[in-house]
Structures are given as structure tokens and as C-alpha cells.
Coordinates of C-alpha atoms and ligand atoms in Angstrom, one line a residue:
X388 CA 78.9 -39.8 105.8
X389 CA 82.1 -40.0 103.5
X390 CA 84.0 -36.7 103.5
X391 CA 86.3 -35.0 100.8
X392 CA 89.1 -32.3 100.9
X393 CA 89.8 -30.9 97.7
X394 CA 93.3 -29.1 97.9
X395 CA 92.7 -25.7 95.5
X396 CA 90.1 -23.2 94.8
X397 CA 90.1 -23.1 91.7
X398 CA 87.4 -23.5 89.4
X399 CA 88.2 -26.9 88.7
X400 CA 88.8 -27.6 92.8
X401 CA 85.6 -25.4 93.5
X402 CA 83.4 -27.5 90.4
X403 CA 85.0 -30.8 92.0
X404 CA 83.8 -30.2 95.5
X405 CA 80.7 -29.0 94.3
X406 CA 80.1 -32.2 92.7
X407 CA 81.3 -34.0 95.6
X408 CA 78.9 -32.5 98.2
X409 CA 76.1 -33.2 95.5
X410 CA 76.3 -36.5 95.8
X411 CA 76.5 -36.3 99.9
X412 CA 79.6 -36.2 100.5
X413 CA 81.4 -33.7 103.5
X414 CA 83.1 -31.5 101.1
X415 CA 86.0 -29.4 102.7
X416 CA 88.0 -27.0 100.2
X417 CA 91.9 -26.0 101.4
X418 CA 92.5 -22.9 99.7
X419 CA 96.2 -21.1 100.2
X420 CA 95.2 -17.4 98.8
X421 CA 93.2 -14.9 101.5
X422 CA 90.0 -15.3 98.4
X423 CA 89.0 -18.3 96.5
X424 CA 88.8 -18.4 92.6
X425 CA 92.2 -19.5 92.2
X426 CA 92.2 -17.8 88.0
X427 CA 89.2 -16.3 88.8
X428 CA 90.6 -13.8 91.5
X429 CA 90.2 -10.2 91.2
X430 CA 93.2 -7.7 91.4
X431 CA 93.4 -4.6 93.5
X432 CA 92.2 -1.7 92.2
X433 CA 94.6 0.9 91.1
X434 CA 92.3 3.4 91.1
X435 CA 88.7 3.4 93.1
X436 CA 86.1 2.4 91.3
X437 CA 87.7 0.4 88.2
X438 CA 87.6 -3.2 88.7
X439 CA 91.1 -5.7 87.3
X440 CA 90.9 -9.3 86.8
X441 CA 93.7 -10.6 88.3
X442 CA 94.1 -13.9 86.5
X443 CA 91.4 -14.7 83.5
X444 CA 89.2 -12.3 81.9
X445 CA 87.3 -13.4 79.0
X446 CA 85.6 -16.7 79.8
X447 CA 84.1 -18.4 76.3
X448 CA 84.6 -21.7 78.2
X449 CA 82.6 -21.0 80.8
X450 CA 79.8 -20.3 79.2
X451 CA 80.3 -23.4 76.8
X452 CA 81.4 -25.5 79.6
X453 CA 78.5 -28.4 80.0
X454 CA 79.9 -28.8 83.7
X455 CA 78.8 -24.9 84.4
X456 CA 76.0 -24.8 82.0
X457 CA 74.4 -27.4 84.1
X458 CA 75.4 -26.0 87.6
X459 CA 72.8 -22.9 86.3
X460 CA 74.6 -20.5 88.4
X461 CA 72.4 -17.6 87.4
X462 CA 70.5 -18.7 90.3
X463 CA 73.8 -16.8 92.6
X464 CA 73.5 -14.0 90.4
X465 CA 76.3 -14.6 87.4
X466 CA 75.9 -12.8 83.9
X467 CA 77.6 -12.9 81.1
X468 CA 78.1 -9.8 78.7
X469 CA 78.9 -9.8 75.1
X470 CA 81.1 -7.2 73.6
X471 CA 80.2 -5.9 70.0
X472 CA 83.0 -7.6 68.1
X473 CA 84.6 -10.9 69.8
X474 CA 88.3 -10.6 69.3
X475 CA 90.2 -7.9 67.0
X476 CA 93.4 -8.4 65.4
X477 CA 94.9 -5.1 64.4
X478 CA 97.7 -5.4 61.1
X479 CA 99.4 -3.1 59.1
X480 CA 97.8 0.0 57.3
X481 CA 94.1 0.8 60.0
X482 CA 93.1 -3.0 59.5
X483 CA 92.0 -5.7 61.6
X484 CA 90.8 -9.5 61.3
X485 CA 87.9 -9.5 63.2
X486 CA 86.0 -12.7 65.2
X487 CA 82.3 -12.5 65.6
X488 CA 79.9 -14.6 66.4
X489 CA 78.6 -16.6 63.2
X490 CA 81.1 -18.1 60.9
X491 CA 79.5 -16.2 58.1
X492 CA 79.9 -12.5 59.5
X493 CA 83.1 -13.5 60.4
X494 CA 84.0 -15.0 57.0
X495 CA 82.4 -12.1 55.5
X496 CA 85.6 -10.3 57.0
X497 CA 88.0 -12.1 55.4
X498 CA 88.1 -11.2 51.5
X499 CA 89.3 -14.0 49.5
X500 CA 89.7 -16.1 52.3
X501 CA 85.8 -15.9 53.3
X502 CA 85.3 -19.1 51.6
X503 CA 87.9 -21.2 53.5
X504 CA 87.0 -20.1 56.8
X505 CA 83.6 -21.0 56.0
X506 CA 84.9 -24.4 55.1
X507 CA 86.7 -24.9 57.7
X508 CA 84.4 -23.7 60.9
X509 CA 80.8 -24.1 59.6
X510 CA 81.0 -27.9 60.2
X511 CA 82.2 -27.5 63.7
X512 CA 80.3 -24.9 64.7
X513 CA 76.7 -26.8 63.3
X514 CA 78.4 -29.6 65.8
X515 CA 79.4 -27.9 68.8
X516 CA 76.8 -29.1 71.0
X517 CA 77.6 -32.4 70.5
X518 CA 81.5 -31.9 70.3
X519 CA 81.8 -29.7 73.2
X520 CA 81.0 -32.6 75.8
X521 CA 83.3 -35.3 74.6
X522 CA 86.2 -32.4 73.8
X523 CA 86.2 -31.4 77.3
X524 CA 84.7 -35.0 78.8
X525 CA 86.9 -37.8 80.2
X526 CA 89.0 -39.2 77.9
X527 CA 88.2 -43.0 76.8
X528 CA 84.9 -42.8 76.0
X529 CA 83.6 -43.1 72.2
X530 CA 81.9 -39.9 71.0
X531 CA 78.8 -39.1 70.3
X532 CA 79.4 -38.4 66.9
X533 CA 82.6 -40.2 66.1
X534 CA 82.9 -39.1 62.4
X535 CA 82.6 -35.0 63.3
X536 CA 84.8 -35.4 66.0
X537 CA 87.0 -37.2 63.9
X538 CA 87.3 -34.5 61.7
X539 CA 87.6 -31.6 64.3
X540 CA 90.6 -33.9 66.1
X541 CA 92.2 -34.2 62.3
X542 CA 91.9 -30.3 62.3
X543 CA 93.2 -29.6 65.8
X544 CA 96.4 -31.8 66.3
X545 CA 97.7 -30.5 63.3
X546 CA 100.2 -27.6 63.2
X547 CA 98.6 -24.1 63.5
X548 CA 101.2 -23.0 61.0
X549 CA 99.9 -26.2 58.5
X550 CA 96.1 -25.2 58.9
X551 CA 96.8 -21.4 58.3
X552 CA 98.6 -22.3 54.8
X553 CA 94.4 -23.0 53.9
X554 CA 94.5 -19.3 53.9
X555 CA 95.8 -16.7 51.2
X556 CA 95.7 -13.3 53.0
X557 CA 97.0 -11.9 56.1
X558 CA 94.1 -11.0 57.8
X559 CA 92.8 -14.9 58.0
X560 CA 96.2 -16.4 58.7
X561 CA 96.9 -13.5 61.7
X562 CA 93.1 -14.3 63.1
X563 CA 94.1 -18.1 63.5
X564 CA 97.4 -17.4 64.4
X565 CA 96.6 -15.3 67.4
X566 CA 93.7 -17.5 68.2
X567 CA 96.2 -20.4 68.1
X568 CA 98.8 -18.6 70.1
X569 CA 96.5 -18.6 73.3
X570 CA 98.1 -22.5 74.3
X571 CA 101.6 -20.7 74.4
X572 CA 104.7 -21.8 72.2
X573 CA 105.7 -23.1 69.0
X574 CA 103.0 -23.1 65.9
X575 CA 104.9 -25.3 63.6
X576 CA 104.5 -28.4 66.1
X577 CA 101.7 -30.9 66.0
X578 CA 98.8 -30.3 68.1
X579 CA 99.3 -26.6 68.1
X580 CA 96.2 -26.1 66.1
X581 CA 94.2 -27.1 69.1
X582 CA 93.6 -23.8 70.7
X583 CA 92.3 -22.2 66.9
X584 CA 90.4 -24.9 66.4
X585 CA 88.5 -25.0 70.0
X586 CA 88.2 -21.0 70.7
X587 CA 87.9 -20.2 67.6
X588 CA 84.7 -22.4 67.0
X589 CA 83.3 -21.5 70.7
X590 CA 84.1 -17.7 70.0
X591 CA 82.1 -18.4 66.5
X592 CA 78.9 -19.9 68.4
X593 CA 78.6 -18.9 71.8
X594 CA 81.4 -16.1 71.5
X595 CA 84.1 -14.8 74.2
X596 CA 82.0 -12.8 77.2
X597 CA 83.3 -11.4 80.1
X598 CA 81.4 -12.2 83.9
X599 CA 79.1 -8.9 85.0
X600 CA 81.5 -7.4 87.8
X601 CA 84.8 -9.2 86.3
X602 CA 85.6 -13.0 87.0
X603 CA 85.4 -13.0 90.6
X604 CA 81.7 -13.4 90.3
X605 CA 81.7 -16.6 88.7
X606 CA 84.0 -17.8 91.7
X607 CA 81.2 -15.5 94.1
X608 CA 78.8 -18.4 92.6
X609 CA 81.0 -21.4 92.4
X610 CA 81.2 -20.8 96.0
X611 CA 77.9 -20.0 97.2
X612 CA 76.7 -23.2 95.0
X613 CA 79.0 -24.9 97.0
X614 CA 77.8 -23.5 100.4
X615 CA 73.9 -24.6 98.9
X616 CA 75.3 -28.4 98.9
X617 CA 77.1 -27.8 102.3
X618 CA 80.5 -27.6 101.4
X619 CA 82.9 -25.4 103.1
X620 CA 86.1 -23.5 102.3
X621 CA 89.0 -22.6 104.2
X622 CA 90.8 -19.6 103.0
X623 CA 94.8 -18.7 104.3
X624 CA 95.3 -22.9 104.5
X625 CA 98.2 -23.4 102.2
X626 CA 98.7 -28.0 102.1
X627 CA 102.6 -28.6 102.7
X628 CA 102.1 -31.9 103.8
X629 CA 99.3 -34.7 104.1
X630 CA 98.8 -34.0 107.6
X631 CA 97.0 -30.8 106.5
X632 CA 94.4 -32.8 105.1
X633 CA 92.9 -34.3 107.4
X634 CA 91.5 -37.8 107.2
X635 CA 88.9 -37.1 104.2
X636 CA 87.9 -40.3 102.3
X637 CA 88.6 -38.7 98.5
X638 CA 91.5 -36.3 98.2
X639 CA 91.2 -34.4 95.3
X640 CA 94.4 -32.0 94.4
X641 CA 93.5 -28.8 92.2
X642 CA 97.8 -28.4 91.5
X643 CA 100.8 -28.6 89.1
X644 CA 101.5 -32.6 89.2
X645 CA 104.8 -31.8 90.3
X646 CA 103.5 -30.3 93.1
X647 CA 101.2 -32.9 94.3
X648 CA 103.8 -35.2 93.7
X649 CA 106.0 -33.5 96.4
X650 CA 103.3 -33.8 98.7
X651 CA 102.5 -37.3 97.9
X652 CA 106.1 -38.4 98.8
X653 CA 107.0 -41.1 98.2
X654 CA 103.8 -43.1 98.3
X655 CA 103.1 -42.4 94.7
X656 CA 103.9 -45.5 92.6
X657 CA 106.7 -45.2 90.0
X658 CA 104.3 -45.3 87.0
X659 CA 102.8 -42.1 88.1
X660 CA 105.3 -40.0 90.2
X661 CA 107.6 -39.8 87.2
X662 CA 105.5 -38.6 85.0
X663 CA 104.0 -36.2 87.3
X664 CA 107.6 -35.3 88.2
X665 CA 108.5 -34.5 85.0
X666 CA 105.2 -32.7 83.1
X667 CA 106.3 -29.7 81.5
X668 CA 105.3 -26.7 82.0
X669 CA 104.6 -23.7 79.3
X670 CA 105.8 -20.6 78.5
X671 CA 105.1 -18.1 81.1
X672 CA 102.9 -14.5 80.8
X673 CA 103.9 -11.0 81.8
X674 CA 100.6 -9.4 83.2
X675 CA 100.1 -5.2 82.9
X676 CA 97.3 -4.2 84.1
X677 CA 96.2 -0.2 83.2
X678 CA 93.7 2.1 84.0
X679 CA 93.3 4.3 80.5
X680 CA 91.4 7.9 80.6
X681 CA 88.8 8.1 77.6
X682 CA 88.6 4.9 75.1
X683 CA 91.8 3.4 73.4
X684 CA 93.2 5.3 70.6
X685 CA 93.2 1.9 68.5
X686 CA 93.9 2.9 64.6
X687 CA 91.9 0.0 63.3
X688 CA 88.2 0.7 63.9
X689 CA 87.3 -2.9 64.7
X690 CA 89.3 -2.9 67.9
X691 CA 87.6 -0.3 69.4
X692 CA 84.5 -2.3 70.1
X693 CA 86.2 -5.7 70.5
X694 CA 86.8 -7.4 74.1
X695 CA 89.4 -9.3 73.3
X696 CA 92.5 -7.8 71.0
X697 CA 95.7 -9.7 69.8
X698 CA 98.9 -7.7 69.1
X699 CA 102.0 -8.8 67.2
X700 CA 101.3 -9.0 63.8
X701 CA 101.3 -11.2 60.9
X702 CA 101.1 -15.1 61.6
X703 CA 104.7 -15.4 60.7
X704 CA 105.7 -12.7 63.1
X705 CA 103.3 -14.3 66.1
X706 CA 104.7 -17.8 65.5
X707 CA 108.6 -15.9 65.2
X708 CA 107.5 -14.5 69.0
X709 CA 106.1 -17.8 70.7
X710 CA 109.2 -20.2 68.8
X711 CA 111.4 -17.6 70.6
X712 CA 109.8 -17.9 74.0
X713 CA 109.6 -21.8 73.8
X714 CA 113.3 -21.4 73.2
X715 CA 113.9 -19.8 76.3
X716 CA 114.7 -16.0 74.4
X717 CA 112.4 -13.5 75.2
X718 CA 111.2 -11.8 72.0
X719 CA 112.0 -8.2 70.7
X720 CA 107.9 -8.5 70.0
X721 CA 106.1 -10.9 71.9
X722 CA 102.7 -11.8 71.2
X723 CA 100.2 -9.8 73.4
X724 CA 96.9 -10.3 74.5
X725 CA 94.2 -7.7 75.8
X726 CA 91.2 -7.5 77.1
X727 CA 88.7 -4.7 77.5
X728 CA 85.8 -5.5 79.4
X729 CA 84.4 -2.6 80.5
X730 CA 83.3 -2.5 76.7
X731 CA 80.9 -5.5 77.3
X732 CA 80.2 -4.4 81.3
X733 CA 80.7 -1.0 82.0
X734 CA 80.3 -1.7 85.6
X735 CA 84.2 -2.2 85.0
X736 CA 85.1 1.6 84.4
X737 CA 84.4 4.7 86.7
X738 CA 83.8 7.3 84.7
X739 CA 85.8 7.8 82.0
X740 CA 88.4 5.8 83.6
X741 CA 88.6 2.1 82.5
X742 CA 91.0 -0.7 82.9
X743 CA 92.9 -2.7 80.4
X744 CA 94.0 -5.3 81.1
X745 CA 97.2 -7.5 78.6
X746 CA 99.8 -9.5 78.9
X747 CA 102.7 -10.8 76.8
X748 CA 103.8 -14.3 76.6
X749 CA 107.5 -14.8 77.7
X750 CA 109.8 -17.4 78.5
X751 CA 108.7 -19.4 81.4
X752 CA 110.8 -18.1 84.2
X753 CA 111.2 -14.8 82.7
X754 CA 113.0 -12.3 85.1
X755 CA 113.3 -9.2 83.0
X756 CA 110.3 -6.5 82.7
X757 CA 108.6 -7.1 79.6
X758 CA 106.5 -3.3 80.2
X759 CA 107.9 -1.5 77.4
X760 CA 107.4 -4.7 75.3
X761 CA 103.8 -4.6 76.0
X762 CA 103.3 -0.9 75.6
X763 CA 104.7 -1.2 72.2
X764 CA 102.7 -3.5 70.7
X765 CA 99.9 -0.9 72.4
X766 CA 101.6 2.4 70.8
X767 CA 101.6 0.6 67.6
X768 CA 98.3 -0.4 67.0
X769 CA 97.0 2.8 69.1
X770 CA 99.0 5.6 68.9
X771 CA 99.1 8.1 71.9
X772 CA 97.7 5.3 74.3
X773 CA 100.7 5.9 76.4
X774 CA 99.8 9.6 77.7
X775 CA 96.5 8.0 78.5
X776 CA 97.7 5.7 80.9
X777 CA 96.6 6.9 84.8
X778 CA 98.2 3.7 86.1
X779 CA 100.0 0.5 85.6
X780 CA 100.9 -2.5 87.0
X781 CA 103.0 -4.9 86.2
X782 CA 103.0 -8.5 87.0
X783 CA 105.6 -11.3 85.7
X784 CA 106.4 -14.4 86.2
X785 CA 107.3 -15.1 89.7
X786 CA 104.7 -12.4 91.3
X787 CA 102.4 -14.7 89.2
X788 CA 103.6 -18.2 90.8
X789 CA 103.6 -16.3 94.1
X790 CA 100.1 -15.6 93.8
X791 CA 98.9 -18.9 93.0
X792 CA 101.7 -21.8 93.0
X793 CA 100.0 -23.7 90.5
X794 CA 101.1 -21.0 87.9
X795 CA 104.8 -22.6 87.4
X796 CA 107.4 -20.1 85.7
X797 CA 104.5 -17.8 84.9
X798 CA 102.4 -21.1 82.6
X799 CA 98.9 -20.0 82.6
X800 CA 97.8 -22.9 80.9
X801 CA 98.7 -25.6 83.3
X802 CA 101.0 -27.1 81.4
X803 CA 102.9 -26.8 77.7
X804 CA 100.1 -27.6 75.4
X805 CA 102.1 -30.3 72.6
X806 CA 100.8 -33.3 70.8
X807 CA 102.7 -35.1 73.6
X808 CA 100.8 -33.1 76.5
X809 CA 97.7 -33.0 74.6
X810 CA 97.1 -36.9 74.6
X811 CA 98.7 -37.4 78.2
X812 CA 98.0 -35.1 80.8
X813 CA 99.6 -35.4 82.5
X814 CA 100.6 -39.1 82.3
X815 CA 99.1 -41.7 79.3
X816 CA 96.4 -43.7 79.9
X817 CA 92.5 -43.8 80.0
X818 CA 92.7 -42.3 83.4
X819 CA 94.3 -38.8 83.7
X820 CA 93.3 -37.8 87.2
X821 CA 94.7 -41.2 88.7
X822 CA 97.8 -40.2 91.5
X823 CA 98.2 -44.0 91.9
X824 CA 97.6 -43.0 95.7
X825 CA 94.0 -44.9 96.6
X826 CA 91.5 -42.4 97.0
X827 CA 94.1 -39.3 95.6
X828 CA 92.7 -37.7 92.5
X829 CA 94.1 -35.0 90.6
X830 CA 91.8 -32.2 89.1
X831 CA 94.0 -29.2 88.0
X832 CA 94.5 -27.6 84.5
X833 CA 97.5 -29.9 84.0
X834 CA 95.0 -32.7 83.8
X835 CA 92.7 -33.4 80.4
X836 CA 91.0 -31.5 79.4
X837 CA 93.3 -28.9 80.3
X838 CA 93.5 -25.0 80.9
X839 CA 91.0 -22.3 80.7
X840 CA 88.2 -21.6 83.0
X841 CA 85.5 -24.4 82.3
X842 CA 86.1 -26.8 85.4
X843 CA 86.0 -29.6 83.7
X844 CA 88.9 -31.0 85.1
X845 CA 86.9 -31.1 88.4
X846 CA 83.5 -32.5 86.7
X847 CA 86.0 -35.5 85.5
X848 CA 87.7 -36.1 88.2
X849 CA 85.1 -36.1 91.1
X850 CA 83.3 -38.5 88.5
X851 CA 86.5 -40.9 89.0
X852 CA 86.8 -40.1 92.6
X853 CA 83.0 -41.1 92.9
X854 CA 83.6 -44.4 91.1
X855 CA 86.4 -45.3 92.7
X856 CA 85.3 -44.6 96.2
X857 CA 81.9 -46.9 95.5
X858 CA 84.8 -49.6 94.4
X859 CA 86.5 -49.3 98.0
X860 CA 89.4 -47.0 96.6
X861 CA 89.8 -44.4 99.9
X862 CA 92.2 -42.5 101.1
X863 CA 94.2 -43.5 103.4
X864 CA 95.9 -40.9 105.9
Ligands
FAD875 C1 97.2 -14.1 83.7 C2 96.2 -15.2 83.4 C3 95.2 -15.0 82.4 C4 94.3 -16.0 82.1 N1 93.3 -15.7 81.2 C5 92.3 -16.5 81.0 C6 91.2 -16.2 80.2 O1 91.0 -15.0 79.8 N2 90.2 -17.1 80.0 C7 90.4 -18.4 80.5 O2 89.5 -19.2 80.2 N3 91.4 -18.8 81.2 C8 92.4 -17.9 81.5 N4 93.5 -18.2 82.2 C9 93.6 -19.6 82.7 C10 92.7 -20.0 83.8 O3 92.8 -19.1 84.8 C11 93.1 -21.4 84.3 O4 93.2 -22.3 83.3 C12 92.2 -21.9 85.4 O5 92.0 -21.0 86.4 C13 92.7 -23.2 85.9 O6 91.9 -23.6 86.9 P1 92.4 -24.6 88.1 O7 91.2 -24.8 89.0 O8 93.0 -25.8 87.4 O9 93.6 -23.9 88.8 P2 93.7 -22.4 89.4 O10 92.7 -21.6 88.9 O11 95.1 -22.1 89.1 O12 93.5 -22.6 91.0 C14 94.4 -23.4 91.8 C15 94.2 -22.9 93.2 O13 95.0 -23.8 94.0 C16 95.6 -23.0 95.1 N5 96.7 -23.7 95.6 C17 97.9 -24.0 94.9 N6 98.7 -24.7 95.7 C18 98.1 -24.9 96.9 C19 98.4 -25.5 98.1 N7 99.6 -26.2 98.3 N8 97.5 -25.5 99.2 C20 96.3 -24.9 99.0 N9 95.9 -24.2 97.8 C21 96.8 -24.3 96.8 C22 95.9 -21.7 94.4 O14 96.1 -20.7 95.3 C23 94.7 -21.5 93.5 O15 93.7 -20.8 94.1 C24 94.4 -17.2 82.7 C25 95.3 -17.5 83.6 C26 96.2 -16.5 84.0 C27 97.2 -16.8 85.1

């Protein structure tokens, strides 16, 4: 029997070794943390009873994901839940831009701009079936249907702050904006309309849910699909060097390149090591978790049933924010993201107690508290929210890395998301999950398709690993 070891619990390690086993192999999974998941963790409570994501929270890739979708992980007891309204962006004056599902409700939403949103999503959305698998497949191979994703790849490696001049009012060129904002850094750079483009028409179909009992339970599943195919996992087993590794035929490395370059050494050829050495990473997150008595005291009505919720204003003021964190300067208001999902699963809340969970993008690195930042934005668009705070907690940059090492500088995202790191993650060429180590196979965020929970980073890369092992490329310890 040929054997594995996948380096990383995450769900694009976990999807990987899943895969893996599938077809036969003797899967092992290394994972460093005391729980698997990787972005899928939960947090400690702060209070008994109210349940914190620790890492992701709203999961419309997951549910869009072919790789999951086909894993049918319903059978281990995952749900989804749907909250009323998608995503909420509070502006000036009580209102909000609001994100449902259907391009037409949420055009109907957006005044004179109705019509452009229309033109710009309907398409997309009509083809997401038949996008979604070669957006998030391996790269190289020709589309299903070349001249829509044409079209949605002219849309999405434009600048964010280009595709928002479509749009005359605020409300319409905020939603994108924020939606945009979710890859981290500048929005007048090519490529930067990639995150609008992709969330924005998944949000629009299948929508932005939240997992039954918080993310954790789609990890609970990854791994008991895992244990069904009769791979293992070995929590507390942080990899420092290849001797922890055993002698698996496939490696497969759920980490930053950089990192796996370090453990690599030097047997990495040049053509990958430097590239690897040298990916960029993305602005980093500042994490505050809360536990709010009673509902959110959110001015604009809309936000009060939303799950998701952007702060920091106008598209101007947003793109102001992440230009100023991509420069290294931490903004006076950064963009802010929260989530409520005890609105969509109240299993979440005890009592009237419920947790909210945000976080503000930063500079990567970021040493400073960035608390007060995030309560403003909160104060602003819900007045009084602070005396209805029970507990906090924050989280920045390093606590984040600590956590999980693949988080570099606080990057959520696996890595910056530019034209440049869009069309080579993380190195060019047909084949990103290639270490140039025989048998060594990369399957983190940092490689295509890249962040957000979807795993199918791992699909791709076990595929490769699979291939190349039938071609005689092993590992060798
Ligand atoms: C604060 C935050 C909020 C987010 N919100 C969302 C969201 O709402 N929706 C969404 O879709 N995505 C979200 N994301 C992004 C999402 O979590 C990631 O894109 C996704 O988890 C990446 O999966 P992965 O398998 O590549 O890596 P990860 O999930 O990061 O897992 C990597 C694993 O490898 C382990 N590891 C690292 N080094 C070693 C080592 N040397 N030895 C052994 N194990 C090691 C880590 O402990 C970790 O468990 C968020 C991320 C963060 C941090």
C-alpha cells in the first residue's frame, strides 16, 4: 500500500488526505494545533454557552465548493443556515446596501444603479455552475465554457475601483467595495476585482451561510470523512523537519511556501525555492470577538437581520483604509468585517447572550491594538453597542500566527491577492502545487485557487500528487 502524510489540518490538508485515502492510499495528517480545522477552529468561549469561531465564520465557498459538494458531508451531520439578508453595508443617514440572494432582489436595492448590477451579475450568476469548477479547478485546463469565463476573468482582474465607476450611487459602489475588500489591500490595482466578482456572484446564488454549531463542524465532518476512508490525524505534532514525516510516499504540505521551503532545505530546486521564498504575504486582520446582551443596536434596519456586515463606509473611504494598510500605516478607520451567526443558527447564543464576532484589516505585522478602531466603526453604525458588550476579546496579528503558523503577519488569505499572485501562486506555471521535491506537493491557501474555506487547494493537489505518483514521482526521505 502507498502511504501519504499531509503536513496541516486544514481544510485544504484535511480535503487532500481525504482524497488520498480514497484512492487507497495510508493517509496520515500531522497537525501542530491540540484540534484540527486549521481556519475552521472554534475559539474559547467567553461566556458558557455562546459559541466563537475562531478563524472563518461565513462559509459561501464551502457550500459552492464542487470538492465539498461532492464529499456530501451531511452524511457526518453538517448544515448550513441562511441568515435573512446576506451581507449589510451600513452608510450614512439609517442606510444600507444590502446582498441577497438573487441578483434581482438585490438590484432591486440599489436605485438607479439596479440596472447595472443586473448587468453585471445576472450573466455570471445564470453560469455559476459551470464557472465555479474551472474558477476554483487546476489551472491549465480549457473551460467549459470559455466565452463566459472569458467574460467573468475580464470582470475580475480588473481594478475593484475601475468596475465600481459602472455605478452612480453610494450604496452600489460601497456593496462592491466591501465585497472586494475581503482579498485585503489596494482597490485601484489589477486583479483586485477578483474577490467582488467571485463572492459577490456566489453570495447572489447560493448565498453566504454559516455551519449549524459554528465552523468547527465542518472540520467535525472533514474528519470523520476522513476516519470512513481510514485516514488518521495526529494532533500536538508540529513538522520542524523532514524527519517528522516519516517515510510516506506523497508529502503533501497544507503551509505558507516560505514555510515549506524552510523545511525543504535545500533540496528544493532554484526554480521553485525562490519563488516560494519570496511569495508575499497580505495585509494582516485584528480579530475581536464579543459576547453582546440583547440584538445589536444597528441604525440601518437591514443589518439587523444580516450575517455578514461591512463597516467603513463609502468605497472611497474602504479603498482610503486597505491602500493605507498595504502601505504599512494602520488606518484611523479600517475596514471591518462582522459576522453574526447566531442570526442564521441560534444554537450560537445562550439566551439573550450572543457573540459577534469582527475584525479589522491592518498592516501585516501590526503590533498596536486596533480595539477601539473596531468598536468605532461598531458605535457608528450602532449606537450604544458598547454598554452592551459582556465580553471581549481581542486577537491580532501575532496571537493569530501563533495560533496557526500558516497565518503570516496576521494574512488570512494565504497570501496578497495581486494580478501578480493571482496568476502565480505561488510560483508561474501550469503546475502550482509542484515543490520541485519528487513526490512533495503543496496544498495551502497560498496555492491556486487560493484562500477561503473551499479545499480546493487540496482536491488539486492530491489530483497532482495522484498523477505523479502513478508516473514514479515519490518521495524520497
Ligand atoms: C480570522 C480569520 C477569518 C476568516 N474568515 C473566513 C471566512 O469567514 N470565510 C472563509 O471562507 N474563509 C475565512 N478565512 C480564511 C480561511 O480560514 C482560510 O483561507 C482557510 O482556512 C485556508 O485553509 P488551509 O487548509 O489552506 O490552511 P489553514 O486553515 O490555515 O490550516 C493550516 C493548518 O496547518 C497547521 N500547520 C501549520 N504549520 C504546521 C507545521 N509546521 N506542522 C504541522 N501543522 C502545521 C496549522 O496549525 C493549521 O491547522 C478566515 C481566516 C482567518 C484567520
Amino acid at each position: 500500500m502507498h502511504t501519504a502524510t499531509v503536513v496541516g489540518a486544514g481544510p485544504n490538508g484535511l480535503v487532500a488526505a481525504i482524497d488520498l485515502a480514497r484512492r487507497g492510499l495510508g493517509v496520515t495528517v500531522l497537525e501542530a494545533a491540540d484540534a484540527p480545522g486549521g481556519g475552521l477552529r472554534a475559539a474559547e468561549p467567553l461566556v458558557e454557552g455562546v459559541a466563537h469561531d475562531a478563524f472563518a465564520a461565513v462559509l459561501p465557498l464551502a457550500v459552492a465548493s464542487p470538492g465539498l459538494r461532492r464529499l456530501r458531508l451531511e452524511r457526518h451531520g453538517l448544515r448550513f443556515a441562511w441568515p435573512e439578508v446576506q451581507l449589510a453595508h451600513p452608510l450614512a443617514h439609517g442606510e444600507a446596501a444590502v446582498l441577497h440572494r438573487g441578483v434581482g432582489r438585490t438590484a432591486a436595492g440599489l436605485g438607479r444603479d439596479a440596472g447595472a448590477w443586473g448587468r453585471l451579475f445576472t450573466r455570471h450568476v445564470r453560469a455559476v455552475d459551470r464557472l465555479l469548477p474551472d474558477l476554483l479547478g487546476r489551472p491549465g485546463h480549457a473551460p467549459t465554457d470559455a466565452l463566459e469565463m472569458a467574460r467573468f476573468g475580464l470582470h475580475a482582474l480588473s481594478p475593484a475601483a475601475l468596475m465600481w465607476t459602472r455605478f452612480r450611487g453610494d450604496r452600489a459602489r460601497a456593496l462592491f467595495a466591501g465585497i472586494a475588500a475581503h482579498a485585503g489591500g489596494r482597490l485601484d490595482r489589477p486583479g483586485s476585482a477578483v474577490a467582488a466578482m467571485m463572492l459577490g456572484m456566489v453570495g447572489q446564488s447560493t448565498g453566504w451561510p454559516v455551519a449549524v454549531g459554528g465552523t468547527r463542524a465542518l472540520a467535525d465532518a472533514l474528519v470523520a470523512e476522513l476516519a470512513a476512508v481510514g485516514g488518521r490525524i495526529e494532533l500536538n505534532r508540529r513538522v520542524t523537519t523532514l524527519d517528522d514525516v516519516g517515510e510516506p510516499d506523497l508529502l503533501l504540505l497544507d503551509l505558507a511556501p516560505g514555510h515549506a521551503a524552510e523545511l525543504l532545505g535545500g533540496r528544493q530546486p532554484l526554480r521553485r525555492a525562490v519563488p516560494h521564498r519570496r511569495f508575499r504575504h497580505g495585509i494582516g486582520a485584528f480579530k475581536l470577538d464579543l459576547v453582546i446582551e440583547g440584538e445589536v443596536p444597528w441604525t440601518a434596519a437591514a443589518a439587523r437581520r444580516a450575517g455578514t456586515v461591512h463597516l467603513g463606509g463609502t468605497a472611497e473611504e474602504i479603498a482610503a483604509a486597505e491602500a493605507e494598510c498595504a502601505a504599512g500605516r494602520m488606518p484611523a478607520r479600517p475596514f471591518v468585517l462582522v459576522a453574526q451567526q447566531h442570526l442564521a443558527d441560534p444554537s450560537r447564543s445562550r439566551g439573550d447572550l450572543h457573540p459577534l464576532w469582527a475584525y479589522a484589516h491592518v498592516p501585516n505585522g501590526y503590533a498596536g491594538d486596533a480595539t477601539e478602531a473596531i468598536l468605532g466603526e461598531l458605535e457608528r453604525a450602532a449606537p450604544g453597542i458598547r454598554g452592551r458588550i459582556t465580553a471581549a476579546r481581542a486577537t491580532g496579528p501575532a496571537a493569530l500566527e501563533a495560533a496557526n503558523a500558516n497565518l503570516v503577519g496576521g494574512d488570512i488569505a494565504g497570501g496578497a491577492v495581486d494580478l501578480r499572485q493571482l496568476l502565480a501562486r505561488p510560483h508561474a506555471g501550469p503546475n502550482p502545487y509542484d515543490t520541485g521535491v519528487p513526490g512533495v506537493w503543496l496544498c495551502s491557501a497560498s496555492t491556486s485557487p487560493g484562500g477561503g474555506v473551499h479545499g480546493m487547494c487540496g482536491v488539486n493537489a492530491a489530483a497532482v500528487a495522484l498523477r505523479g505518483l502513478r508516473a514514479g514521482r515519490r518521495f524520497r526521505p
